[in-house]
Short mmCIF file of C-alpha atoms in Angstrom, two decimals:
data_model
loop_
_atom_site.label_atom_id
_atom_site.label_comp_id
_atom_site.label_asym_id
_atom_site.label_seq_id
_atom_site.Cartn_x
_atom_site.Cartn_y
_atom_site.Cartn_z
CA MET R 185 70.34 17.02 -9.07
CA ALA R 186 70.34 19.72 -6.48
CA ASN R 187 67.22 21.29 -5.02
CA ASP R 188 66.06 24.42 -6.85
CA LYS R 189 65.85 26.33 -3.59
CA ASN R 190 69.64 26.34 -3.76
CA ASP R 191 69.80 28.06 -7.15
CA ARG R 192 72.97 30.09 -7.10
CA ALA R 193 73.37 33.70 -8.09
CA MET R 194 76.57 33.80 -10.12
CA ASN R 195 78.82 36.70 -9.19
CA THR R 196 80.23 39.05 -11.78
CA LYS R 197 82.63 41.14 -9.68
CA PRO R 198 86.17 41.66 -10.99
CA HIS R 199 88.72 38.95 -10.25
CA GLY R 200 90.24 39.18 -6.79
CA GLU R 201 87.57 41.44 -5.26
CA ALA R 202 85.86 40.10 -2.16
CA ARG R 203 82.36 38.81 -2.88
CA GLU R 204 79.44 39.40 -0.56
CA ARG R 205 79.76 35.70 0.20
CA PRO R 206 83.05 34.09 -0.86
CA VAL R 207 83.12 30.93 -2.92
CA ILE R 208 84.17 28.06 -0.68
CA VAL R 209 86.92 25.62 -1.64
CA GLY R 210 86.96 22.48 0.49
CA ILE R 211 90.23 20.51 0.48
CA GLY R 212 90.44 16.96 1.80
CA ALA R 213 93.61 15.02 2.57
CA SER R 214 94.97 12.57 5.11
CA ALA R 215 97.43 13.46 7.84
CA GLY R 216 100.17 12.33 5.47
CA GLY R 217 99.13 14.96 2.94
CA VAL R 218 101.10 17.87 4.38
CA HIS R 219 103.53 17.98 1.45
CA ALA R 220 100.67 17.90 -1.06
CA LEU R 221 98.91 20.72 0.80
CA GLN R 222 102.10 22.78 0.82
CA ALA R 223 102.57 22.31 -2.93
CA PHE R 224 98.92 23.16 -3.56
CA PHE R 225 99.04 26.48 -1.69
CA GLU R 226 102.41 27.41 -3.17
CA ALA R 227 100.82 27.27 -6.63
CA LEU R 228 97.74 29.23 -5.58
CA PRO R 229 97.47 33.04 -5.95
CA VAL R 230 96.52 34.93 -2.81
CA ASP R 231 93.77 37.04 -4.41
CA THR R 232 91.30 34.48 -5.79
CA GLY R 233 88.43 35.88 -3.71
CA ALA R 234 87.66 32.41 -2.33
CA ALA R 235 87.78 31.02 1.20
CA PHE R 236 89.70 27.74 1.63
CA VAL R 237 88.77 25.06 4.17
CA VAL R 238 91.33 22.30 4.84
CA VAL R 239 89.97 19.07 6.31
CA VAL R 240 92.49 16.33 7.16
CA HIS R 241 92.58 13.25 9.37
CA LEU R 242 94.34 14.30 12.57
CA ASP R 243 95.33 12.40 15.69
CA PRO R 244 92.59 13.42 18.17
CA GLY R 245 95.02 13.25 21.06
CA SER R 246 97.73 15.50 19.62
CA HIS R 247 98.14 19.22 19.05
CA SER R 248 98.12 20.14 15.36
CA GLN R 249 100.73 22.39 13.75
CA LEU R 250 99.05 22.28 10.34
CA SER R 251 97.92 25.91 10.33
CA SER R 252 101.44 27.10 11.16
CA ILE R 253 102.96 24.85 8.47
CA LEU R 254 100.60 26.10 5.76
CA ALA R 255 101.14 29.72 6.81
CA THR R 256 104.73 29.38 5.59
CA ARG R 257 103.50 28.55 2.05
CA THR R 258 100.90 31.24 1.47
CA ARG R 259 100.45 34.91 2.27
CA MET R 260 96.77 34.32 3.02
CA PRO R 261 95.88 34.30 6.74
CA VAL R 262 95.68 30.70 8.00
CA VAL R 263 93.65 29.91 11.12
CA GLN R 264 92.60 26.76 12.93
CA VAL R 265 88.82 26.83 13.40
CA GLU R 266 87.76 27.15 17.02
CA GLY R 267 84.10 27.74 17.80
CA THR R 268 82.33 29.72 15.09
CA GLN R 269 84.09 32.11 12.73
CA GLU R 270 83.04 34.31 9.85
CA LEU R 271 84.12 33.12 6.41
CA ARG R 272 86.26 35.70 4.65
CA ALA R 273 87.68 35.77 1.16
CA ASN R 274 91.38 34.99 0.71
CA HIS R 275 91.58 33.20 4.07
CA VAL R 276 92.45 29.59 4.91
CA TYR R 277 90.56 27.69 7.62
CA VAL R 278 92.01 24.46 9.05
CA ILE R 279 90.22 21.71 10.99
CA ALA R 280 91.22 21.11 14.62
CA PRO R 281 91.97 17.67 16.12
CA ALA R 282 88.94 15.66 17.29
CA ARG R 283 86.53 18.14 15.71
CA ARG R 284 84.30 18.22 12.65
CA LEU R 285 83.59 21.29 10.55
CA HIS R 286 80.15 22.54 9.58
CA ILE R 287 79.53 25.42 7.22
CA SER R 288 76.56 27.76 7.06
CA ASP R 289 75.82 30.69 4.79
CA ARG R 290 78.71 32.91 5.93
CA GLU R 291 80.17 31.09 8.93
CA ILE R 292 82.16 27.97 9.70
CA SER R 293 81.87 26.09 12.99
CA SER R 294 83.99 23.54 14.81
CA GLU R 295 81.82 20.91 16.50
CA GLU R 296 82.16 17.66 18.40
CA TYR R 297 81.65 14.40 16.51
CA ASP R 298 78.41 12.49 16.85
CA GLU R 299 80.13 9.35 15.55
CA PRO R 300 82.56 7.19 17.57
CA ARG R 301 86.22 7.15 16.59
CA GLY R 302 86.78 4.73 13.73
CA ARG R 303 83.48 5.67 12.07
CA ARG R 304 84.29 9.31 11.43
CA ALA R 305 84.49 10.74 7.93
CA PRO R 306 85.38 14.43 8.44
CA ILE R 307 85.90 15.16 4.73
CA ASP R 308 82.57 13.66 3.68
CA LEU R 309 80.79 15.43 6.51
CA PHE R 310 82.20 18.80 5.50
CA PHE R 311 81.55 18.30 1.78
CA ARG R 312 77.92 17.43 2.51
CA SER R 313 77.61 20.57 4.59
CA LEU R 314 79.21 22.58 1.79
CA ALA R 315 76.77 21.16 -0.77
CA GLU R 316 73.78 22.03 1.38
CA GLN R 317 74.80 25.64 1.91
CA HIS R 318 76.90 26.68 -1.10
CA THR R 319 75.80 25.55 -4.54
CA ASP R 320 78.90 26.95 -6.26
CA GLY R 321 81.57 25.37 -4.06
CA PHE R 322 84.69 23.44 -5.03
CA ALA R 323 85.87 20.10 -3.65
CA VAL R 324 89.56 19.17 -3.87
CA ILE R 325 90.80 15.67 -2.98
CA LEU R 326 94.51 15.21 -2.32
CA THR R 327 96.59 12.24 -1.21
CA GLY R 328 95.10 10.11 1.51
CA ALA R 329 94.40 6.60 2.75
CA GLY R 330 90.88 5.23 2.69
CA SER R 331 87.91 6.63 0.80
CA ASP R 332 86.81 9.63 2.87
CA GLY R 333 85.43 12.26 0.49
CA ALA R 334 84.09 9.88 -2.16
CA VAL R 335 80.51 10.32 -0.93
CA GLY R 336 80.79 14.05 -0.32
CA VAL R 337 82.16 14.95 -3.75
CA ARG R 338 78.97 13.65 -5.37
CA ALA R 339 76.92 15.98 -3.16
CA VAL R 340 79.10 18.95 -4.13
CA LYS R 341 78.82 18.10 -7.82
CA GLU R 342 75.04 17.65 -7.60
CA ALA R 343 74.72 21.07 -5.98
CA GLY R 344 76.55 22.63 -8.92
CA GLY R 345 80.13 22.60 -7.65
CA ILE R 346 83.35 21.51 -9.34
CA ILE R 347 85.55 18.55 -8.36
CA LEU R 348 89.36 18.53 -8.62
CA VAL R 349 91.43 15.46 -7.72
CA GLN R 350 95.15 14.87 -7.40
CA ASP R 351 96.54 12.40 -9.92
CA PRO R 352 96.82 9.14 -7.94
CA SER R 353 100.00 8.17 -9.79
CA GLU R 354 101.92 10.89 -7.95
CA ALA R 355 100.08 10.74 -4.61
CA ASP R 356 101.90 9.33 -1.58
CA TYR R 357 98.63 7.65 -0.58
CA PRO R 358 96.56 7.11 -3.75
CA SER R 359 93.46 5.38 -2.36
CA MET R 360 91.52 8.56 -1.49
CA PRO R 361 92.03 10.16 -4.94
CA ARG R 362 91.20 6.85 -6.62
CA ALA R 363 87.98 6.50 -4.64
CA ALA R 364 86.94 10.00 -5.71
CA ILE R 365 87.80 9.29 -9.35
CA GLU R 366 85.87 6.02 -9.31
CA THR R 367 82.67 7.97 -8.64
CA GLY R 368 82.95 9.10 -12.26
CA ILE R 369 82.28 12.74 -11.47
CA ALA R 370 85.76 14.28 -11.17
CA ASP R 371 86.08 17.32 -13.44
CA PHE R 372 89.88 17.64 -13.31
CA ILE R 373 92.54 15.05 -12.44
CA LEU R 374 95.94 16.74 -12.25
CA PRO R 375 99.31 16.67 -10.49
CA VAL R 376 99.10 18.62 -7.27
CA HIS R 377 101.27 21.51 -8.49
CA GLU R 378 98.78 22.05 -11.36
CA LEU R 379 95.65 21.88 -9.23
CA GLY R 380 96.23 25.31 -7.64
CA THR R 381 96.75 26.96 -11.02
CA CYS R 382 93.68 25.24 -12.48
CA LEU R 383 91.54 26.25 -9.51
CA ALA R 384 92.63 29.89 -9.83
CA GLU R 385 91.65 29.87 -13.51
CA LEU R 386 88.24 28.39 -12.70
CA LEU R 387 87.59 31.02 -10.04
CA HIS R 388 88.59 33.75 -12.47
CA LYS R 389 86.29 32.31 -15.15
CA LYS R 390 83.45 32.16 -12.65
CA ASP R 391 83.69 35.91 -12.15
CA SER R 392 83.59 36.59 -15.89
CA ILE R 393 80.57 34.42 -16.80
CA PRO R 394 77.39 36.50 -17.04
CA ASP R 395 74.58 35.82 -14.62
CA LEU R 396 72.16 33.41 -16.28
CA ASP R 397 69.19 34.16 -14.06
CA GLU R 398 65.66 34.37 -15.44
CA GLY R 399 65.30 37.13 -18.01
CA ASN R 400 69.03 37.65 -18.42
CA PHE R 401 69.88 35.03 -21.03
CA ASP R 402 69.32 34.25 -24.69
CA GLU R 403 66.37 31.85 -24.72
CA ASP R 404 66.88 31.00 -28.38
CA MET R 405 70.46 29.92 -27.66
CA VAL R 406 69.31 27.76 -24.74
CA ARG R 407 66.82 26.06 -27.09
CA ARG R 408 69.61 25.41 -29.58
CA ILE R 409 71.79 23.87 -26.87
CA LEU R 410 68.96 21.60 -25.71
CA ALA R 411 68.06 20.66 -29.29
CA HIS R 412 71.67 19.66 -29.95
CA GLU R 413 71.67 17.63 -26.74
CA ARG R 414 68.44 15.93 -27.79
CA VAL R 415 69.87 14.90 -31.16
CA ARG R 416 73.22 13.75 -29.75
CA THR R 417 71.98 11.85 -26.68
CA GLY R 418 68.29 11.15 -27.28
CA HIS R 419 67.25 12.95 -24.09
CA ASP R 420 64.87 15.90 -24.19
CA PHE R 421 65.35 18.45 -21.40
CA SER R 422 63.11 21.14 -22.89
CA LYS R 423 60.50 20.77 -20.14
CA TYR R 424 62.95 20.68 -17.27
CA LYS R 425 62.90 23.74 -15.05
CA ARG R 426 64.92 26.54 -16.59
CA SER R 427 66.71 27.34 -13.32
CA THR R 428 68.17 23.82 -13.23
CA ILE R 429 69.13 23.87 -16.91
CA LEU R 430 70.81 27.28 -16.64
CA ARG R 431 72.74 26.31 -13.55
CA ARG R 432 74.10 23.20 -15.26
CA ILE R 433 74.98 25.05 -18.47
CA ALA R 434 76.74 27.79 -16.49
CA ARG R 435 78.80 25.12 -14.77
CA ARG R 436 79.86 23.62 -18.11
CA MET R 437 80.71 27.12 -19.39
CA GLN R 438 83.02 27.58 -16.43
CA ILE R 439 84.76 24.24 -17.00
CA THR R 440 85.06 24.69 -20.77
CA LYS R 441 86.18 28.32 -20.32
CA THR R 442 83.57 29.72 -22.69
CA ASP R 443 82.37 33.27 -22.20
CA ASP R 444 78.69 33.17 -23.17
CA LEU R 445 75.90 30.88 -24.36
CA SER R 446 76.84 31.36 -27.99
CA GLY R 447 80.44 30.39 -27.27
CA TYR R 448 79.31 27.34 -25.33
CA TYR R 449 76.94 26.29 -28.12
CA ASN R 450 79.83 26.43 -30.60
CA PHE R 451 82.02 24.44 -28.21
CA LEU R 452 79.24 21.86 -27.84
CA ARG R 453 78.96 21.45 -31.59
CA GLU R 454 82.71 21.20 -32.14
CA ASN R 455 83.48 18.73 -29.34
CA ASN R 456 81.49 15.50 -29.49
CA GLU R 457 82.36 14.47 -25.95
CA GLU R 458 80.83 17.66 -24.50
CA ALA R 459 77.27 16.43 -25.20
CA ASP R 460 77.91 13.48 -22.89
CA ALA R 461 79.54 15.75 -20.30
CA LEU R 462 76.51 18.06 -20.27
CA LEU R 463 74.22 15.04 -20.10
CA GLY R 464 76.13 13.79 -17.07
CA ASP R 465 75.66 17.15 -15.35
CA LEU R 466 71.95 17.25 -16.18
CA LEU R 467 71.36 13.71 -14.92
CA ILE R 468 73.58 13.72 -11.84
CA SER R 469 71.78 12.84 -8.66
CA VAL R 470 73.03 12.03 -5.21
CA THR R 471 71.67 9.41 -2.90
CA THR R 472 72.97 7.77 0.25
CA PHE R 473 71.97 4.78 2.29
CA PHE R 474 68.88 5.54 4.39
CA ARG R 475 68.91 9.16 3.22
CA ASP R 476 66.58 11.29 5.38
CA GLY R 477 66.40 9.01 8.39
CA ASP R 478 62.92 10.13 9.48
CA ALA R 479 61.45 9.09 6.13
CA PHE R 480 63.03 5.64 6.35
CA ASP R 481 61.89 5.26 9.96
CA SER R 482 58.34 6.00 8.84
CA LEU R 483 58.63 3.47 6.02
CA LYS R 484 60.00 0.84 8.41
CA ASP R 485 57.27 1.36 11.00
CA ASN R 486 54.20 2.29 8.97
CA VAL R 487 54.57 1.05 5.40
CA ILE R 488 56.87 -1.97 5.05
CA PRO R 489 54.89 -4.18 7.52
CA ARG R 490 51.67 -3.45 5.60
CA LEU R 491 53.20 -4.67 2.35
CA PHE R 492 53.35 -8.16 3.88
CA GLU R 493 49.73 -8.17 5.03
CA GLY R 494 47.50 -10.47 3.04
CA LYS R 495 50.26 -11.62 0.67
CA GLU R 496 50.11 -15.22 -0.49
CA PRO R 497 53.40 -17.18 -0.24
CA SER R 498 53.80 -17.05 -4.02
CA GLU R 499 52.67 -13.44 -4.44
CA PRO R 500 55.69 -11.12 -4.64
CA ILE R 501 56.13 -7.77 -2.95
CA ARG R 502 57.13 -5.40 -5.76
CA VAL R 503 58.98 -2.13 -5.20
CA TRP R 504 60.12 0.40 -7.81
CA VAL R 505 62.84 2.97 -7.11
CA ALA R 506 62.58 5.50 -9.94
CA GLY R 507 65.67 7.64 -10.38
CA CYS R 508 67.75 5.22 -8.31
CA ALA R 509 71.13 6.75 -9.32
CA THR R 510 73.95 4.64 -7.85
CA GLY R 511 71.60 2.27 -6.05
CA GLU R 512 71.90 3.13 -2.37
CA GLU R 513 68.18 3.78 -1.91
CA ALA R 514 67.15 0.59 -3.72
CA TYR R 515 69.44 -1.45 -1.48
CA SER R 516 68.20 0.43 1.60
CA LEU R 517 64.63 -0.58 0.79
CA GLY R 518 65.81 -4.13 0.13
CA ILE R 519 67.35 -4.19 3.60
CA LEU R 520 64.11 -2.97 5.21
CA LEU R 521 62.15 -5.65 3.36
CA LEU R 522 64.57 -8.41 4.38
CA GLU R 523 64.47 -7.25 8.00
CA GLU R 524 60.68 -7.36 7.97
CA ALA R 525 60.65 -10.72 6.14
CA SER R 526 62.74 -12.24 8.93
CA ARG R 527 59.84 -11.55 11.31
CA HIS R 528 57.42 -13.70 9.28
CA ASP R 529 57.17 -17.46 9.05
CA ILE R 530 55.85 -17.23 5.49
CA ARG R 531 57.92 -14.92 3.32
CA PRO R 532 56.64 -13.75 -0.05
CA PRO R 533 59.22 -13.22 -2.83
CA LEU R 534 60.82 -9.75 -2.98
CA GLN R 535 61.17 -7.96 -6.31
CA LEU R 536 62.81 -4.53 -6.40
CA PHE R 537 63.34 -2.57 -9.60
CA GLY R 538 65.85 0.30 -9.67
CA SER R 539 65.62 2.50 -12.76
CA ASP R 540 67.51 5.52 -14.01
CA LEU R 541 68.65 7.24 -17.21
CA ASP R 542 72.30 7.35 -16.14
CA THR R 543 74.05 4.19 -17.36
CA LYS R 544 77.25 5.01 -15.46
CA ALA R 545 75.35 5.33 -12.19
CA LEU R 546 73.54 2.06 -12.88
CA ALA R 547 76.87 0.30 -13.42
CA ILE R 548 77.89 1.33 -9.89
CA ALA R 549 74.52 0.18 -8.56
CA ARG R 550 74.87 -3.27 -10.13
CA ASP R 551 78.35 -3.72 -8.67
CA GLY R 552 77.04 -2.88 -5.21
CA ILE R 553 80.45 -1.66 -4.00
CA TYR R 554 80.61 1.54 -1.94
CA PRO R 555 83.29 3.48 -0.04
CA ALA R 556 83.83 2.83 3.65
CA ALA R 557 82.37 6.27 4.32
CA ILE R 558 78.90 4.67 4.21
CA GLU R 559 79.58 3.88 7.87
CA ALA R 560 78.20 7.36 8.57
CA ASP R 561 74.80 6.29 7.17
CA VAL R 562 74.53 2.56 7.98
CA ASN R 563 74.49 1.33 11.56
CA GLU R 564 76.87 -1.37 12.76
CA GLU R 565 74.25 -4.11 12.88
CA ARG R 566 73.26 -3.56 9.25
CA LEU R 567 76.88 -3.31 8.16
CA ARG R 568 77.58 -6.72 9.69
CA ARG R 569 74.50 -8.41 8.29
CA PHE R 570 74.13 -6.90 4.83
CA PHE R 571 77.64 -5.80 3.80
CA ALA R 572 81.05 -7.43 3.38
CA ARG R 573 84.15 -5.33 4.05
CA GLU R 574 86.64 -5.42 1.16
CA GLY R 575 89.64 -3.22 1.97
CA ASP R 576 88.49 0.40 1.93
CA ARG R 577 85.05 -0.53 0.61
CA TYR R 578 81.88 -2.37 1.44
CA ARG R 579 80.12 -4.74 -0.94
CA VAL R 580 76.39 -5.32 -0.59
CA ARG R 581 75.89 -9.00 0.21
CA ARG R 582 74.23 -11.23 -2.37
CA GLU R 583 71.16 -11.67 -0.16
CA VAL R 584 70.33 -8.01 -0.84
CA ARG R 585 71.69 -7.77 -4.40
CA ASP R 586 69.55 -10.71 -5.51
CA THR R 587 66.38 -8.81 -4.61
CA VAL R 588 67.14 -5.86 -6.93
CA VAL R 589 67.22 -5.59 -10.73
CA PHE R 590 68.56 -2.36 -12.24
CA ALA R 591 67.54 -1.09 -15.67
CA VAL R 592 67.79 1.97 -17.89
CA HIS R 593 64.32 3.53 -17.95
CA ASP R 594 62.91 6.91 -18.96
CA LEU R 595 59.94 7.92 -16.83
CA LEU R 596 58.66 10.18 -19.60
CA LYS R 597 58.94 7.79 -22.53
CA ASP R 598 59.13 4.15 -21.44
CA PRO R 599 56.17 1.97 -20.33
CA PRO R 600 56.01 1.92 -16.53
CA PHE R 601 56.49 -1.02 -14.22
CA SER R 602 53.16 -2.47 -13.06
CA ARG R 603 51.45 -4.10 -10.07
CA ILE R 604 53.79 -2.25 -7.72
CA ASP R 605 53.28 -2.08 -3.94
CA LEU R 606 55.68 0.79 -3.20
CA ILE R 607 57.32 3.42 -5.41
CA SER R 608 60.16 5.64 -4.22
CA CYS R 609 60.96 8.61 -6.44
CA ARG R 610 62.73 11.36 -4.56
CA ASN R 611 64.08 14.62 -5.94
CA VAL R 612 63.12 13.99 -9.54
CA LEU R 613 59.84 15.91 -9.84
CA ILE R 614 61.41 19.15 -8.61
CA TYR R 615 63.35 19.48 -11.86
CA LEU R 616 60.33 19.15 -14.14
CA ASP R 617 57.64 21.62 -15.15
CA ARG R 618 54.09 21.21 -13.87
CA GLU R 619 52.84 19.29 -16.92
CA LEU R 620 55.52 16.62 -16.62
CA GLN R 621 55.04 16.38 -12.86
CA GLN R 622 51.36 15.59 -13.43
CA GLN R 623 52.23 13.05 -16.12
CA ILE R 624 54.61 11.21 -13.80
CA CYS R 625 52.14 11.22 -10.91
CA SER R 626 49.55 9.69 -13.26
CA THR R 627 52.13 7.11 -14.33
CA PHE R 628 52.85 6.18 -10.71
CA HIS R 629 49.14 5.85 -9.95
CA TYR R 630 48.77 3.51 -12.93
CA SER R 631 51.76 1.44 -11.76
CA LEU R 632 50.65 1.04 -8.16
CA ASN R 633 48.24 -1.49 -6.81
CA PRO R 634 45.17 0.07 -5.15
CA TYR R 635 46.30 1.56 -1.83
CA GLY R 636 49.95 1.12 -2.81
CA TYR R 637 52.44 3.65 -1.44
CA LEU R 638 54.46 6.46 -3.01
CA LEU R 639 57.49 8.11 -1.37
CA LEU R 640 58.58 11.51 -2.73
CA GLY R 641 61.28 14.05 -1.85
CA SER R 642 60.78 16.63 0.87
CA ALA R 643 59.94 19.41 -1.61
CA GLU R 644 57.64 17.32 -3.84
CA THR R 645 53.91 16.61 -3.89
CA ALA R 646 51.51 14.12 -5.50
CA GLU R 647 48.43 16.32 -5.10
CA SER R 648 48.07 17.01 -8.83
CA PRO R 649 46.19 15.66 -10.69
CA PRO R 650 43.72 15.63 -7.78
CA GLY R 651 42.09 12.48 -6.51
CA LEU R 652 44.89 10.04 -7.30
CA PHE R 653 46.73 9.99 -3.95
CA ARG R 654 46.08 10.78 -0.33
CA MET R 655 48.75 11.91 2.12
CA THR R 656 49.57 9.41 4.87
CA ASP R 657 52.70 11.08 6.33
CA ARG R 658 53.22 14.74 5.48
CA LYS R 659 56.69 15.06 7.00
CA ALA R 660 58.01 11.94 5.28
CA ARG R 661 56.13 12.71 2.02
CA ILE R 662 54.42 9.32 1.90
CA TYR R 663 51.25 9.00 -0.18
CA GLN R 664 48.78 6.21 -0.82
CA ALA R 665 47.20 5.46 -4.20
CA MET R 666 43.42 5.76 -4.16
CA PRO R 667 41.37 3.35 -6.27
CA GLN R 668 39.47 4.74 -9.24
CA PRO R 669 35.68 5.03 -9.00
CA GLU R 670 33.92 1.76 -9.80
CA GLY R 671 33.51 1.24 -13.51
CA LYS R 672 36.10 3.84 -14.51
CA PRO R 673 38.73 2.25 -16.80
CA ARG R 674 42.33 2.20 -15.65
CA LEU R 675 44.06 4.01 -18.49
CA MET R 676 47.77 4.02 -19.33
CA PRO R 677 49.12 7.59 -19.03
CA ARG R 678 50.19 9.34 -22.19
CA LEU R 679 53.92 8.95 -22.77
CA LEU R 680 56.16 11.24 -24.74
CA GLY R 681 57.20 9.88 -28.13
CA SER R 682 60.55 8.18 -28.44
CA VAL R 683 63.41 10.39 -29.55
CA GLY R 684 65.76 9.33 -32.31
CA HIS R 685 69.47 9.91 -31.82
CA THR R 686 72.70 9.21 -33.61
CA GLU R 687 74.61 7.47 -30.84
CA GLN R 688 73.85 4.10 -29.35
CA ARG R 689 73.28 3.85 -25.64
CA PRO R 690 76.45 2.63 -23.91
CA HIS R 691 76.52 -1.03 -23.00
CA VAL R 692 76.76 -1.66 -19.27
CA GLN R 693 78.77 -4.67 -18.26
CA GLY R 694 77.28 -7.03 -15.75
CA ALA R 695 73.62 -6.25 -16.44
CA PRO R 696 71.61 -9.30 -15.38
CA LEU R 697 68.88 -8.48 -17.90
CA SER R 698 68.58 -6.09 -20.78
CA PRO R 699 66.36 -3.04 -20.10
CA ARG R 700 63.72 -4.43 -22.49
CA ALA R 701 63.78 -7.78 -20.73
CA VAL R 702 63.47 -6.13 -17.33
CA LEU R 703 60.52 -4.04 -18.47
CA SER R 704 58.87 -7.10 -19.94
CA GLU R 705 59.35 -9.02 -16.73
CA ALA R 706 58.15 -6.09 -14.59
CA ALA R 707 54.94 -5.81 -16.56
CA LEU R 708 53.92 -9.40 -15.84
#
């Protein structure tokens, strides 16, 4: 899920009028995607009110004619980005050779690459920038070789954006669209000549949806929507922050082309698959390998070595990644532990538990296969040691995969893992109200060994309830569990009651253990 500081203010100006800040549409393709780009812009009206940014793989040593070519297919002004330019509605901005694009609130900049040639992922880099700055953006993936964009589209979706992908069956180079589709988060998969029309309709619908900010929505209807979701899926989102819930519902309203909360509620009741679609939006979270480098550097230098201190050869080091999503963070911690283990003559067993509510994300985590774009986050030494290249992807080597067990687990309802040395739970608490935040912090304190460590997201804190944790690294958001006063019993935190539902949880192929078996093993 996206950070609440990025809550978007939905615009209600008439279709085609310039917004104070235009919606941004990022379009990714390979150099061989010129024909697809031409077809896309031919089908696109010129008065959508959006700004379009085209990012393609270009020969760094050649002059690009892409802006001139696209200018023949649209009446919108088309410019190649040089330096920094203001973003304007109904304009097209094109990447320049040997440059990367970075977007801010109202400007787009052309910058030099930090990465060497061969490890550059210009589409992913731009999509990540878009997600950080514009929570209502669009990401479009057209024909292309490789998997550039597959990481970035998840960031755009998490921020509240919409993902459109060209149908791979008609793409000249289908691997890039397929990689985006395999993330499981594409909202529309269409032939290229239909993508422009679909996008225009979505932009028009965005302008007509009422602003669902605090105080400007029907609270009773929101409760009905969440109650229906609870019955259909078994997940209760009533104590999630309203800003997050409203942003996700507004996104589904846009996609389902419903005009108000009442209309969306009726659509939800009449279309069984919509409950799962809304659940996917509410659960979506984005993680990358070694996300937030400073935090992982602090773990590597100040926490991981201490986990090995005083451990008997048969006493395992136990780590829990709560809200692990597609597994990158769990594997990142596994890599740090294996690197540290190689420095010791006596190596204790390593046990990592990755848990999440999202069964689709867990299926990706168990497979341990990721797009080649992870090269932007994993250095060459780690890629060689811990990953195997398989075409346009990397597979996590068995040495790392064997340290991690993934399981479906609800932090609010299921018994916690126990005797844990380190817990990582980043960007989960920010979506919950204060009561649930305190409950989860109490749960983590119960799970951790005395003086065990807790890693949170940059906007999260473990200071309530007081007395459970002390801060050890404020910038990295690393806490240490404080032991209870002598004689005070160590009590299991109160868990929410289980929720009955009418649909069985989907079975995930390849699970090494059932969730119940994993929990049983973790409690030993």
